[in-house]
Coordinates of C-alpha atoms and ligand atoms in Angstrom, one line a residue:
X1 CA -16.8 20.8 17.2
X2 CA -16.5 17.5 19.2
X3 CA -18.9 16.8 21.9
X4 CA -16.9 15.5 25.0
X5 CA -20.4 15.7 26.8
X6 CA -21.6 13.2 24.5
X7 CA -18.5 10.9 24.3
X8 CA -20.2 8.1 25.5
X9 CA -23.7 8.6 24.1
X10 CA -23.6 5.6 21.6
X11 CA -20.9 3.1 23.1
X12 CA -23.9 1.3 23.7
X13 CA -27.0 1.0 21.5
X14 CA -30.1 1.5 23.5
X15 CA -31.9 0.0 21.0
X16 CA -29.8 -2.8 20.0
X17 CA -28.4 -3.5 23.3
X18 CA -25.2 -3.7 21.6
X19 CA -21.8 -2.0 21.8
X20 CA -22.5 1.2 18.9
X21 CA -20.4 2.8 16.3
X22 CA -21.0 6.1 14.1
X23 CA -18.8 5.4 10.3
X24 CA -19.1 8.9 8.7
X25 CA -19.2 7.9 5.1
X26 CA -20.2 5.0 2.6
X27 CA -17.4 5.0 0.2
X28 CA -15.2 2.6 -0.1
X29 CA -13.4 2.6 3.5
X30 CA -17.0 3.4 5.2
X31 CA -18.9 0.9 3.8
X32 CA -15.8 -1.9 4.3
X33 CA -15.6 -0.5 8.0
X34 CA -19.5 -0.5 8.8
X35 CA -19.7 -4.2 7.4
X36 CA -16.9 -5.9 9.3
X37 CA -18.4 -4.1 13.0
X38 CA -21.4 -5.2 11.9
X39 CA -20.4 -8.7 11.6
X40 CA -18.7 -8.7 14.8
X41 CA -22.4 -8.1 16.8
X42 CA -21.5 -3.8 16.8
X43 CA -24.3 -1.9 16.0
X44 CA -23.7 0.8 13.2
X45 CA -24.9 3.9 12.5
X46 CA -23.7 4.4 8.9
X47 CA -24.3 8.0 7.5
X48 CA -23.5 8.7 3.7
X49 CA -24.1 12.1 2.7
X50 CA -25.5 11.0 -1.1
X51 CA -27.7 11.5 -2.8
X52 CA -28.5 15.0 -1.4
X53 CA -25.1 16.3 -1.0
X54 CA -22.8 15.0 -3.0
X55 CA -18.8 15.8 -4.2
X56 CA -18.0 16.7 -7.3
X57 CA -16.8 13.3 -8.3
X58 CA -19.5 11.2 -7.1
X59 CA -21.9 10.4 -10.0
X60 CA -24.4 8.0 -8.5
X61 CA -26.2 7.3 -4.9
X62 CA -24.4 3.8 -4.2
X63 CA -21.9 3.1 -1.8
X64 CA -18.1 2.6 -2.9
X65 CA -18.9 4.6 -6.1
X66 CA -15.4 4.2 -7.8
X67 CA -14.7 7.7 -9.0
X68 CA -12.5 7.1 -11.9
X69 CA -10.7 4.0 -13.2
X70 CA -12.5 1.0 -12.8
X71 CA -9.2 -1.2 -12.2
X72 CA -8.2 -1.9 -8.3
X73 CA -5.0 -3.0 -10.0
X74 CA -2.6 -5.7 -10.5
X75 CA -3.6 -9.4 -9.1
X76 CA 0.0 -10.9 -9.2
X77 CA 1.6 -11.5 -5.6
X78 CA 4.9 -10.1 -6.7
X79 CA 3.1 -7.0 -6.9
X80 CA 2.6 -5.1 -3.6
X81 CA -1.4 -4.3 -4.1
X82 CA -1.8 -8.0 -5.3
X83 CA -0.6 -9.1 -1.9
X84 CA -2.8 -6.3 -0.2
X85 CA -6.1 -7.9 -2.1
X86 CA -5.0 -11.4 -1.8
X87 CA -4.6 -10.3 1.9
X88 CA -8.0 -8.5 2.5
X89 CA -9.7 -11.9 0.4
X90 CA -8.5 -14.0 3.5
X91 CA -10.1 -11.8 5.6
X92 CA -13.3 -11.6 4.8
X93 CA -13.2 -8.2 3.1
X94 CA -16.9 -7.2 1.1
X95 CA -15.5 -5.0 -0.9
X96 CA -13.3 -7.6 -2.5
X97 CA -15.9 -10.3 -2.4
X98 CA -17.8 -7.7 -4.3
X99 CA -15.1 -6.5 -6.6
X100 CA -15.0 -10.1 -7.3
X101 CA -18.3 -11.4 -8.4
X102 CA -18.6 -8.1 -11.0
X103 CA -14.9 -8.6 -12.4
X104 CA -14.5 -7.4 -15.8
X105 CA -11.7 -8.7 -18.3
X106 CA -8.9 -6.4 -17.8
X107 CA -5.3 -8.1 -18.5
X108 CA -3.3 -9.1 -15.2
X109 CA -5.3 -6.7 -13.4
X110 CA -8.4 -6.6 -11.6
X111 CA -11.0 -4.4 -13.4
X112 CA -14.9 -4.6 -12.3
X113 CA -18.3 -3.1 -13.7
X114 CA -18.1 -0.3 -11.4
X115 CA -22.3 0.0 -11.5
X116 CA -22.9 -3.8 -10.8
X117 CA -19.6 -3.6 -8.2
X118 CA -21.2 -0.6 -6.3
X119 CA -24.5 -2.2 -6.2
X120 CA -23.3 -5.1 -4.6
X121 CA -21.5 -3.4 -1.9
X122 CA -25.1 -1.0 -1.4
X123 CA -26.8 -4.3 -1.2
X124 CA -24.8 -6.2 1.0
X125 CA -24.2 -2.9 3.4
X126 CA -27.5 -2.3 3.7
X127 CA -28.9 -5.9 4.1
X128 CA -26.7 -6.3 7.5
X129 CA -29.5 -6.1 10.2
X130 CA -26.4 -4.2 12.8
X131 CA -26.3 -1.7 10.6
X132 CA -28.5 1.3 10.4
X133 CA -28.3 3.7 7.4
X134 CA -29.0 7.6 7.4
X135 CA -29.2 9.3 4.2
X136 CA -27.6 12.8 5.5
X137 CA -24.8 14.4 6.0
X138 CA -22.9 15.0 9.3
X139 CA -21.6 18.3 9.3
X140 CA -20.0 17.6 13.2
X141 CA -17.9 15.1 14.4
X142 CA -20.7 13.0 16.8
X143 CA -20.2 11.8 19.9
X144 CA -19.1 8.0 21.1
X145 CA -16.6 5.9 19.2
X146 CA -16.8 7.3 15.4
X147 CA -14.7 6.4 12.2
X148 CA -14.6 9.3 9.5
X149 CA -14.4 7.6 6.1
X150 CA -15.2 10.8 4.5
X151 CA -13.0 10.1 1.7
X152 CA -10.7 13.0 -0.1
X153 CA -14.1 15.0 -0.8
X154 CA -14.8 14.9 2.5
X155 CA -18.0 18.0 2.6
X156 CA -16.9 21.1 3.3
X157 CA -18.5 21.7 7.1
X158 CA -17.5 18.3 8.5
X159 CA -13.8 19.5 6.6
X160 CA -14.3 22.3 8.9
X161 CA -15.7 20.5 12.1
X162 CA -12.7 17.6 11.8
X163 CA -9.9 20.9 11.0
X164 CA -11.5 22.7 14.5
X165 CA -10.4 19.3 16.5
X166 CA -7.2 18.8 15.3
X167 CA -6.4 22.5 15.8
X168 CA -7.6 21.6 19.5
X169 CA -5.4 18.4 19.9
X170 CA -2.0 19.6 17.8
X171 CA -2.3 23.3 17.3
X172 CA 0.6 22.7 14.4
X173 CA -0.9 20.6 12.2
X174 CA -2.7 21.4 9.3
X175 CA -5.0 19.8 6.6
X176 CA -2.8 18.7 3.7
X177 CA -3.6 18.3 0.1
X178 CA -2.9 17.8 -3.1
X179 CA -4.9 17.2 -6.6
X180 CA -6.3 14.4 -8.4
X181 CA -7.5 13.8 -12.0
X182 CA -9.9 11.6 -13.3
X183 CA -10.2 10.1 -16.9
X184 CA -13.0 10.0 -19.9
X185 CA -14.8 7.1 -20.7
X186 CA -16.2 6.8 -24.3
X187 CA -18.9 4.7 -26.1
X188 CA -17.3 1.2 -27.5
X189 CA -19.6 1.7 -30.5
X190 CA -17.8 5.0 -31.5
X191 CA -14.1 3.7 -31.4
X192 CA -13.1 3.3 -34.9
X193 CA -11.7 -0.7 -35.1
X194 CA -10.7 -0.2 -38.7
X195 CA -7.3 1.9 -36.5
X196 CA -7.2 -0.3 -34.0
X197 CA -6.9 -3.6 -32.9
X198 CA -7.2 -5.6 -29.2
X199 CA -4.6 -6.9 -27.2
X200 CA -3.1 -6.8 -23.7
X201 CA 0.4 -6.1 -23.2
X202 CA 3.0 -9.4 -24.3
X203 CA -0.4 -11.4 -24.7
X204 CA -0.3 -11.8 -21.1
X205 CA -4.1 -13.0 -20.8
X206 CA -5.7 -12.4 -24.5
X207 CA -6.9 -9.4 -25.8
X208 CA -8.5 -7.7 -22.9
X209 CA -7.5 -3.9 -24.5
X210 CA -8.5 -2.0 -27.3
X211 CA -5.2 -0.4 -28.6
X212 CA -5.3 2.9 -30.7
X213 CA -1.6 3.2 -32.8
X214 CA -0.3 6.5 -33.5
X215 CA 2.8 6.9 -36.4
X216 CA 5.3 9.4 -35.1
X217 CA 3.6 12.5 -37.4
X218 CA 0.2 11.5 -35.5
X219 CA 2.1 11.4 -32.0
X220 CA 4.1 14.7 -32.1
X221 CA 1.2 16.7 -33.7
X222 CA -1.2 15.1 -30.8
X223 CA 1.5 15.8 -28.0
X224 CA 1.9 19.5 -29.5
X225 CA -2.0 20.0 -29.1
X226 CA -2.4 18.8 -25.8
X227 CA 1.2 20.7 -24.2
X228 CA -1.1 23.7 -25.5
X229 CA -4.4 22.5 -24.7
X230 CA -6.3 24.8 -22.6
X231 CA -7.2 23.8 -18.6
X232 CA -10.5 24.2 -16.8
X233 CA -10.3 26.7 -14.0
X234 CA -9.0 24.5 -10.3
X235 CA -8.5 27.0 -7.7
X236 CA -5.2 27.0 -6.4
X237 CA -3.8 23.9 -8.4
X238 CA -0.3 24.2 -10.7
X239 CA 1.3 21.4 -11.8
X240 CA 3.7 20.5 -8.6
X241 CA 0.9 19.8 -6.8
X242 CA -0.4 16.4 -8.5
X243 CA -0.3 13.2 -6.9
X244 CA 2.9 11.7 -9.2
X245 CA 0.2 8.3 -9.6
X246 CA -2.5 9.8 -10.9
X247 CA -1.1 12.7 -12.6
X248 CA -3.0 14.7 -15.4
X249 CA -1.7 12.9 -18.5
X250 CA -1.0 17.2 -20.0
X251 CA 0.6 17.5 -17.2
X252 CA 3.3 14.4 -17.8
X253 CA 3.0 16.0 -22.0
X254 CA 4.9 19.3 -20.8
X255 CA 7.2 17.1 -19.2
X256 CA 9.1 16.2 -22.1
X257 CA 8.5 14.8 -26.0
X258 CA 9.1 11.5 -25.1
X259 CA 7.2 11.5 -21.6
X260 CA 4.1 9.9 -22.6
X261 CA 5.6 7.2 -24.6
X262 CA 7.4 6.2 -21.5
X263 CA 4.1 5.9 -19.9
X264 CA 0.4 5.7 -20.9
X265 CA 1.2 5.9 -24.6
X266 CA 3.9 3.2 -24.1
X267 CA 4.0 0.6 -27.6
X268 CA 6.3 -2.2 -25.7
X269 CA 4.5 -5.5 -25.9
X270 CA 2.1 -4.2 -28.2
X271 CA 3.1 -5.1 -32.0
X272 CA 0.5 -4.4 -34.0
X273 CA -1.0 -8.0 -35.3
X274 CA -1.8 -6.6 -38.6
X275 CA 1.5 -5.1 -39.4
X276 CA 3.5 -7.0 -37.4
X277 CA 5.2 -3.9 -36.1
X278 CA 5.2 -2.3 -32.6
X279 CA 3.5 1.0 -32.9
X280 CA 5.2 4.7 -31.6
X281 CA 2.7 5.3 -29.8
X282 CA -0.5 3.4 -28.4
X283 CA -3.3 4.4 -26.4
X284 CA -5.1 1.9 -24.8
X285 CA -8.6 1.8 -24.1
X286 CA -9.8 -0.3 -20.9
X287 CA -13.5 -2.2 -20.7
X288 CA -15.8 -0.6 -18.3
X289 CA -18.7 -1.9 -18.2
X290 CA -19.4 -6.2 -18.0
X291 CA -21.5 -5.8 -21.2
X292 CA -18.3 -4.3 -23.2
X293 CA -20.0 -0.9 -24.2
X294 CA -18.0 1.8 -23.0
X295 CA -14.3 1.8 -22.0
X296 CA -12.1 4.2 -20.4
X297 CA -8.9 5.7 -21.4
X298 CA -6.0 4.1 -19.6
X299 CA -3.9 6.9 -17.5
X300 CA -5.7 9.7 -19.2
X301 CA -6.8 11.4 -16.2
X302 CA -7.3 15.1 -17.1
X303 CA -8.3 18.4 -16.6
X304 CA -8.9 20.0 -19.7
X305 CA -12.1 21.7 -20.8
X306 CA -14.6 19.2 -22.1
X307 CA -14.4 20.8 -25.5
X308 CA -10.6 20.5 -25.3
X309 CA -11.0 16.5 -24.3
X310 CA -12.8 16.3 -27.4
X311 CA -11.0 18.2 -29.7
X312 CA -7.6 16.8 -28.6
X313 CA -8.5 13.3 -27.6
X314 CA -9.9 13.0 -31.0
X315 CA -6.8 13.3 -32.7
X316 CA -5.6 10.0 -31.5
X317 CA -6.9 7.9 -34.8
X318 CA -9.1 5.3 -33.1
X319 CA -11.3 8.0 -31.2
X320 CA -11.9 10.5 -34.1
X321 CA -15.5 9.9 -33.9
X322 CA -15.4 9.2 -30.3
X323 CA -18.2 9.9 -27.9
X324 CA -17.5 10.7 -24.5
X325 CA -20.4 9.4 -21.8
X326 CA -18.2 10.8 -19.1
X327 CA -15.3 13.5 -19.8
X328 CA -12.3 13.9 -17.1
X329 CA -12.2 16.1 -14.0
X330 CA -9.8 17.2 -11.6
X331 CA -10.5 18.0 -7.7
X332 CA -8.6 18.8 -4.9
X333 CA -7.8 15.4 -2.2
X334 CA -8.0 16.5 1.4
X335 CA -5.7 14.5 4.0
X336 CA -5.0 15.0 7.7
X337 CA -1.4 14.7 8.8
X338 CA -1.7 11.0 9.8
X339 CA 2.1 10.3 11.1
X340 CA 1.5 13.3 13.8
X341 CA -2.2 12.4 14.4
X342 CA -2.9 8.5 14.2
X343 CA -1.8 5.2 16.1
X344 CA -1.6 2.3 14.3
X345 CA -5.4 1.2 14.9
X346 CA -6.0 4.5 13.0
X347 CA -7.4 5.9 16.0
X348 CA -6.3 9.9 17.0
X349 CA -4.2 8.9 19.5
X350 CA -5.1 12.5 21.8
X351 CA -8.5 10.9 21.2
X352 CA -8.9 7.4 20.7
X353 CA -12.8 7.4 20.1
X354 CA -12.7 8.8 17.1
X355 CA -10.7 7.2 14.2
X356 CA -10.4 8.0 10.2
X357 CA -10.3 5.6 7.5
X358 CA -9.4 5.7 3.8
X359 CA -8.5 8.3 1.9
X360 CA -8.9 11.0 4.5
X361 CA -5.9 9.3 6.4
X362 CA -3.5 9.6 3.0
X363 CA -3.7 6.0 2.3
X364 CA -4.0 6.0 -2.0
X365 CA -6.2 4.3 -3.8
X366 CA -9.5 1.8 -3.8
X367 CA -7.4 -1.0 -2.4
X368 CA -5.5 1.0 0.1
X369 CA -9.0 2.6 1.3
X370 CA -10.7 -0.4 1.6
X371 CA -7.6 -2.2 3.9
X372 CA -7.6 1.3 6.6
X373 CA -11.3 0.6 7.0
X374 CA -11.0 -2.9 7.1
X375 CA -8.2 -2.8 10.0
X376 CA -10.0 0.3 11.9
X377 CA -13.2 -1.1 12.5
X378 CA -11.2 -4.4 13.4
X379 CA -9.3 -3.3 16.0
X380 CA -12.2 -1.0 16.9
X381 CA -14.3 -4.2 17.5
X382 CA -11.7 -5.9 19.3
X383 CA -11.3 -3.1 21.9
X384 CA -15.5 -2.5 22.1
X385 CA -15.0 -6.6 22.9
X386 CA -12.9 -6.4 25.2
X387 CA -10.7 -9.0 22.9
X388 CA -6.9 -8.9 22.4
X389 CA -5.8 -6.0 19.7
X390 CA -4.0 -7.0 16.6
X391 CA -0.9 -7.0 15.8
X392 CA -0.1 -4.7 13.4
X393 CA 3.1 -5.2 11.9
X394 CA 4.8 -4.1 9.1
X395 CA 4.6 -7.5 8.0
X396 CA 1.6 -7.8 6.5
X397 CA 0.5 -5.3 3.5
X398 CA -2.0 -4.1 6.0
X399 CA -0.2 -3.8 8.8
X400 CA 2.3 -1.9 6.8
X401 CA 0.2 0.2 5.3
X402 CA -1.4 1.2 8.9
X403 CA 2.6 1.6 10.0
X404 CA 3.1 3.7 7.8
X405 CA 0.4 6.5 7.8
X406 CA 0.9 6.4 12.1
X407 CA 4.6 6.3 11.5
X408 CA 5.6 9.9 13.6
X409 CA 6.4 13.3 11.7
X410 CA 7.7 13.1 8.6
X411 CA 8.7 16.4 6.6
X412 CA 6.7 16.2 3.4
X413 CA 3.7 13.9 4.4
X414 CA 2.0 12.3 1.1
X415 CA -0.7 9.8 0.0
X416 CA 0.8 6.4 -0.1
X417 CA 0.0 3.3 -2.5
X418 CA 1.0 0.0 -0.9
X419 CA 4.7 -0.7 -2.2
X420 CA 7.1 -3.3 -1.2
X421 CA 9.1 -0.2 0.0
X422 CA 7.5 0.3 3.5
X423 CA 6.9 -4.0 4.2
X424 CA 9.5 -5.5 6.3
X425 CA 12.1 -6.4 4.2
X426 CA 13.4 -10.3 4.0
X427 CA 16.1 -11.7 6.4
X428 CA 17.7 -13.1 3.3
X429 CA 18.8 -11.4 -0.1
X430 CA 17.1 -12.6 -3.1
X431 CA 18.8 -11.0 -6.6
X432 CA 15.4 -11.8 -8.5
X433 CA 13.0 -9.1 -7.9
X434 CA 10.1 -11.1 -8.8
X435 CA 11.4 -14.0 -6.5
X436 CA 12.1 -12.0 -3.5
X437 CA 8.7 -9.8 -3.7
X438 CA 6.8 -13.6 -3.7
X439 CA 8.9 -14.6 -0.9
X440 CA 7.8 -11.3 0.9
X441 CA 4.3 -12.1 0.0
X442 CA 4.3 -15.3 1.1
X443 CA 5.9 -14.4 4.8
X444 CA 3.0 -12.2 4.9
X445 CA 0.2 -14.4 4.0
X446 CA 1.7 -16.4 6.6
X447 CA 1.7 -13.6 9.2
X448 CA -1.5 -13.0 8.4
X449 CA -2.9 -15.8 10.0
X450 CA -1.6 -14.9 13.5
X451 CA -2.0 -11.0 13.6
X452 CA -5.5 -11.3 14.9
X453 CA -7.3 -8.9 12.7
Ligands
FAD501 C1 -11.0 12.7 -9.0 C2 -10.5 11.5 -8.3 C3 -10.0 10.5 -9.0 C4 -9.5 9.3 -8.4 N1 -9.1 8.3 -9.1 C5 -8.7 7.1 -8.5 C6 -8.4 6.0 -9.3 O1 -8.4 6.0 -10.5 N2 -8.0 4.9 -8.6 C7 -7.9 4.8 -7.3 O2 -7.5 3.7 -6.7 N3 -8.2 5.9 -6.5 C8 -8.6 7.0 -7.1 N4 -9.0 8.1 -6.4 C9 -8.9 8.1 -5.0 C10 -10.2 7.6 -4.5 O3 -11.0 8.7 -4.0 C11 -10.0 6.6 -3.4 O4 -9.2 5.6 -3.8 C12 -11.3 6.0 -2.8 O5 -12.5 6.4 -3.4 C13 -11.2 6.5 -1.4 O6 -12.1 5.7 -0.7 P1 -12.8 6.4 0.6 O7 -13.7 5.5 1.2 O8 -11.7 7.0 1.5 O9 -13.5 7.7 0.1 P2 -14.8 7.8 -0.9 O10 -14.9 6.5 -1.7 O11 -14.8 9.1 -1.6 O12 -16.0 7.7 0.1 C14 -16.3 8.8 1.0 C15 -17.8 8.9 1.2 O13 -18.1 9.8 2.2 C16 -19.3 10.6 1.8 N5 -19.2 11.8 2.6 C17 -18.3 12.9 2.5 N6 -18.6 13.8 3.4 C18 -19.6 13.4 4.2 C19 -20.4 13.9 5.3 N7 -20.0 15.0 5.8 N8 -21.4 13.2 5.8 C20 -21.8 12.0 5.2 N9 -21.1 11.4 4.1 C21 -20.1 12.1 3.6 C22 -19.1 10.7 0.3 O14 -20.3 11.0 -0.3 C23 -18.5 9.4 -0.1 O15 -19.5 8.4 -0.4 C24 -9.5 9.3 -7.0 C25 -10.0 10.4 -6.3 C26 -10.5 11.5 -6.9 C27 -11.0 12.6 -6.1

């Protein structure tokens, strides 16, 4: 339960003599959030719950641990998350100076070595003298101005603490969740190359992937095992309650024969060079680590027994002998009803001194995460400052983002990826859709510059 009592305890640092925040958290929102406060003179007391709690997802003791794929997505700026990094790049963001210094090849997108990537952010975090790091977790909500960043694991006490308040403040609304899958990653060494062969999709930048084939026999008898496959016990989950972007790839197999080949296993723009013919199927494998030794399985997030993962995934030709380093889990992704909750600062608006940030606001995604924390501790500085608040708009990727998870009651609340969908749309029509979403992107580069954040 909140302290009122205490409301005001660290608004200013007795120690540091400056203006004090608590960030709940060191993922990738948290740690994001804690840096930019820090940097404008607010002392931080950063709290991360690892190593001695941890979720069941978290593997490691570093901040921004990325949990499953090690790709924060597209780069282009006709794509909608493009824009959003481009964006948070011009600001200053750690997390994407971070992401960028450990890049791995990956294609048009934007993969990193998620150890050396998470390492950078601990070490950068960490070496900021404003902020102070506690090893523990929080099981209340503290008093003074606070951001949760508690991600979608948030631990179950604080769950409880944070679902006590917002009982308090909007007696109606409940906790909202849903359930997201993560996928293998397997040993380069045990891929057999003799079935497959590298290339990324229409040559678009070399040959970042390793792509397994599969002949139609190969496909339907692989599709067959896994409809069938057996699940691990997740309490309370069916299938219509997946997150459609990160759904279990057995899940998308019962949706129809053809369902995978129209997505993870799709062969366009991926003839095989040795045959010169496109494939019916193709797998494609992703590089996960800088050095090139293990790679993950592109949109095979999953929840099937291990023993199942192997048995099953093995069928695919390339991955007979396959060994797994890390096999696929699922979890449950806890979110608070943002649009009845939240202003666009993030902030409750019943009770502005305590904001949320990332995934515990229903904001998707590594990206999407790391812009919430960026623009909560922002404005959160700003006010602490006494300086003019930013102008969030819906012009920006950021802004829009922020719009949109503060936007009033909607029915059927869920997680959001950044889209072009909920950005201001042009005053002009542009037929090309590639055209008009770089047009977009460029008005909000341009935007960006005066929104003050
Ligand atoms: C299984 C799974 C797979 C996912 N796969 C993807 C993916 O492939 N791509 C993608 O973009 N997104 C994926 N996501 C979503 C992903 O969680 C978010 O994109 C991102 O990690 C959210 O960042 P965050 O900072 O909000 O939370 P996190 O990165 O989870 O950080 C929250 C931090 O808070 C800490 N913490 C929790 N409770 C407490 C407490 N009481 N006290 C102190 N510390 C605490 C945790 O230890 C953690 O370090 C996945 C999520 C799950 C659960």
């Amino acid at each position: 339960m909140v302290s009122e009592n205490g409301a005001e305890l660290n608004i200013q640092n007795a120690e540091h003599g400056a203006p004090a925040v608590t960030v709940i958290g060191a993922g990738l929102a948290g740690s994001e959030a804690a840096y930019q406060l820090a940097r404008r003179g607010i002392h931080v007391d950063l709290y991360e719950m690892r190593p001695e709690n941890t979720t069941p997802a978290h593997k490691t003791d570093k901040f921004a641990e990325l949990v499953c794929s090690n790709s924060l997505r597209g780069d282009d700026l006709s794509n909608a998350v493009g824009l959003l990094k481009e964006e948070l790049r011009r600001l200053g963001s750690v997390i994407m100076e971070c992401a960028e210094s450990t890049r791995v090849p990956a294609g048009g997108a934007h993969a990193v070595d998620r150890e050396l990537f998470s390492e950078a952010v601990t070490a950068r975090v960490t070496a900021e003298p404003n902020i102070t790091v506690h090893r523990r977790e929080l099981t209340e909500i503290p008093g003074g101005r606070v951001i949760i960043a508690t991600g979608p694991l948030t631990s179950d006490k604080l769950t409880a603490s944070i679902g006590r308040l917002l009982t308090e403040l909007e007696p109606s609304v409940q906790f909202l969740n849903f359930y997201d899958a993560a996928a293998p990653i397997l040993t380069g060494a045990s891929i057999d190359m003799q079935s497959a062969y590298r290339k990324s999709r229409y040559d678009k930048s070399g040959d970042d992937y390793i792509n397994c084939p599969m002949t139609k026999d190969e496909y339907l008898a692989f599709w067959r095992e896994l409809c069938a496959a057996e699940q691990a016990e997740v309490h309370g989950f069916d299938d219509g309650g997946v997150f459609e972007g990160c759904m279990p790839v057995e899940v998308m197999a019962r949706r129809g024969e053809d369902a995978l080949r129209y997505g993870p296993l799709k062969p366009v723009g991926l003839r095989d060079p040795r045959t010169g013919q496109t494939p019916y199927a193709v797998v494609q494998l992703r590089q996960d680590n800088r050095e090139g030794t293990l790679f993950n399985i592109v949109g095979f997030q999953t929840h099937l027994k291990f023993g199942e993962q192997k048995r099953v995934f093995g069928m695919i030709p390339a991955l007979c002998g396959a060994e797994f380093v890390r096999y696929g889990v699922m979890h449950r992704n806890t979110f608070i009803n943002s649009p009845v909750l939240l202003d666009e600062y993030y902030r409750l608006r019943k009770l502005p001194r305590v904001a949320f940030a990332g995934q515990v606001t229903g904001v998707e995604g590594y990206v999407e995460s790391t812009a919430s924390g960026y623009l909560a501790a922002s404005a959160l500085a700003a006010e602490l400052l006494g300086r003019p608040m930013p102008r969030v708009t819906r012009e920006t990727a950021i802004g829009a983002l922020a719009r949109y998870v503060s936007g009033g009651a909607v029915s059927d609340f869920q997680p959001m990826n950044i889209n072009f969908g909920i950005i201001e749309p042009l005053g002009e029509r542009i037929r090309n859709k590639k055209e008009k979403n770089t047009a977009i992107a460029e008005r909000s580069l341009a935007a960006l510059e005066s929104c003050g954040l």
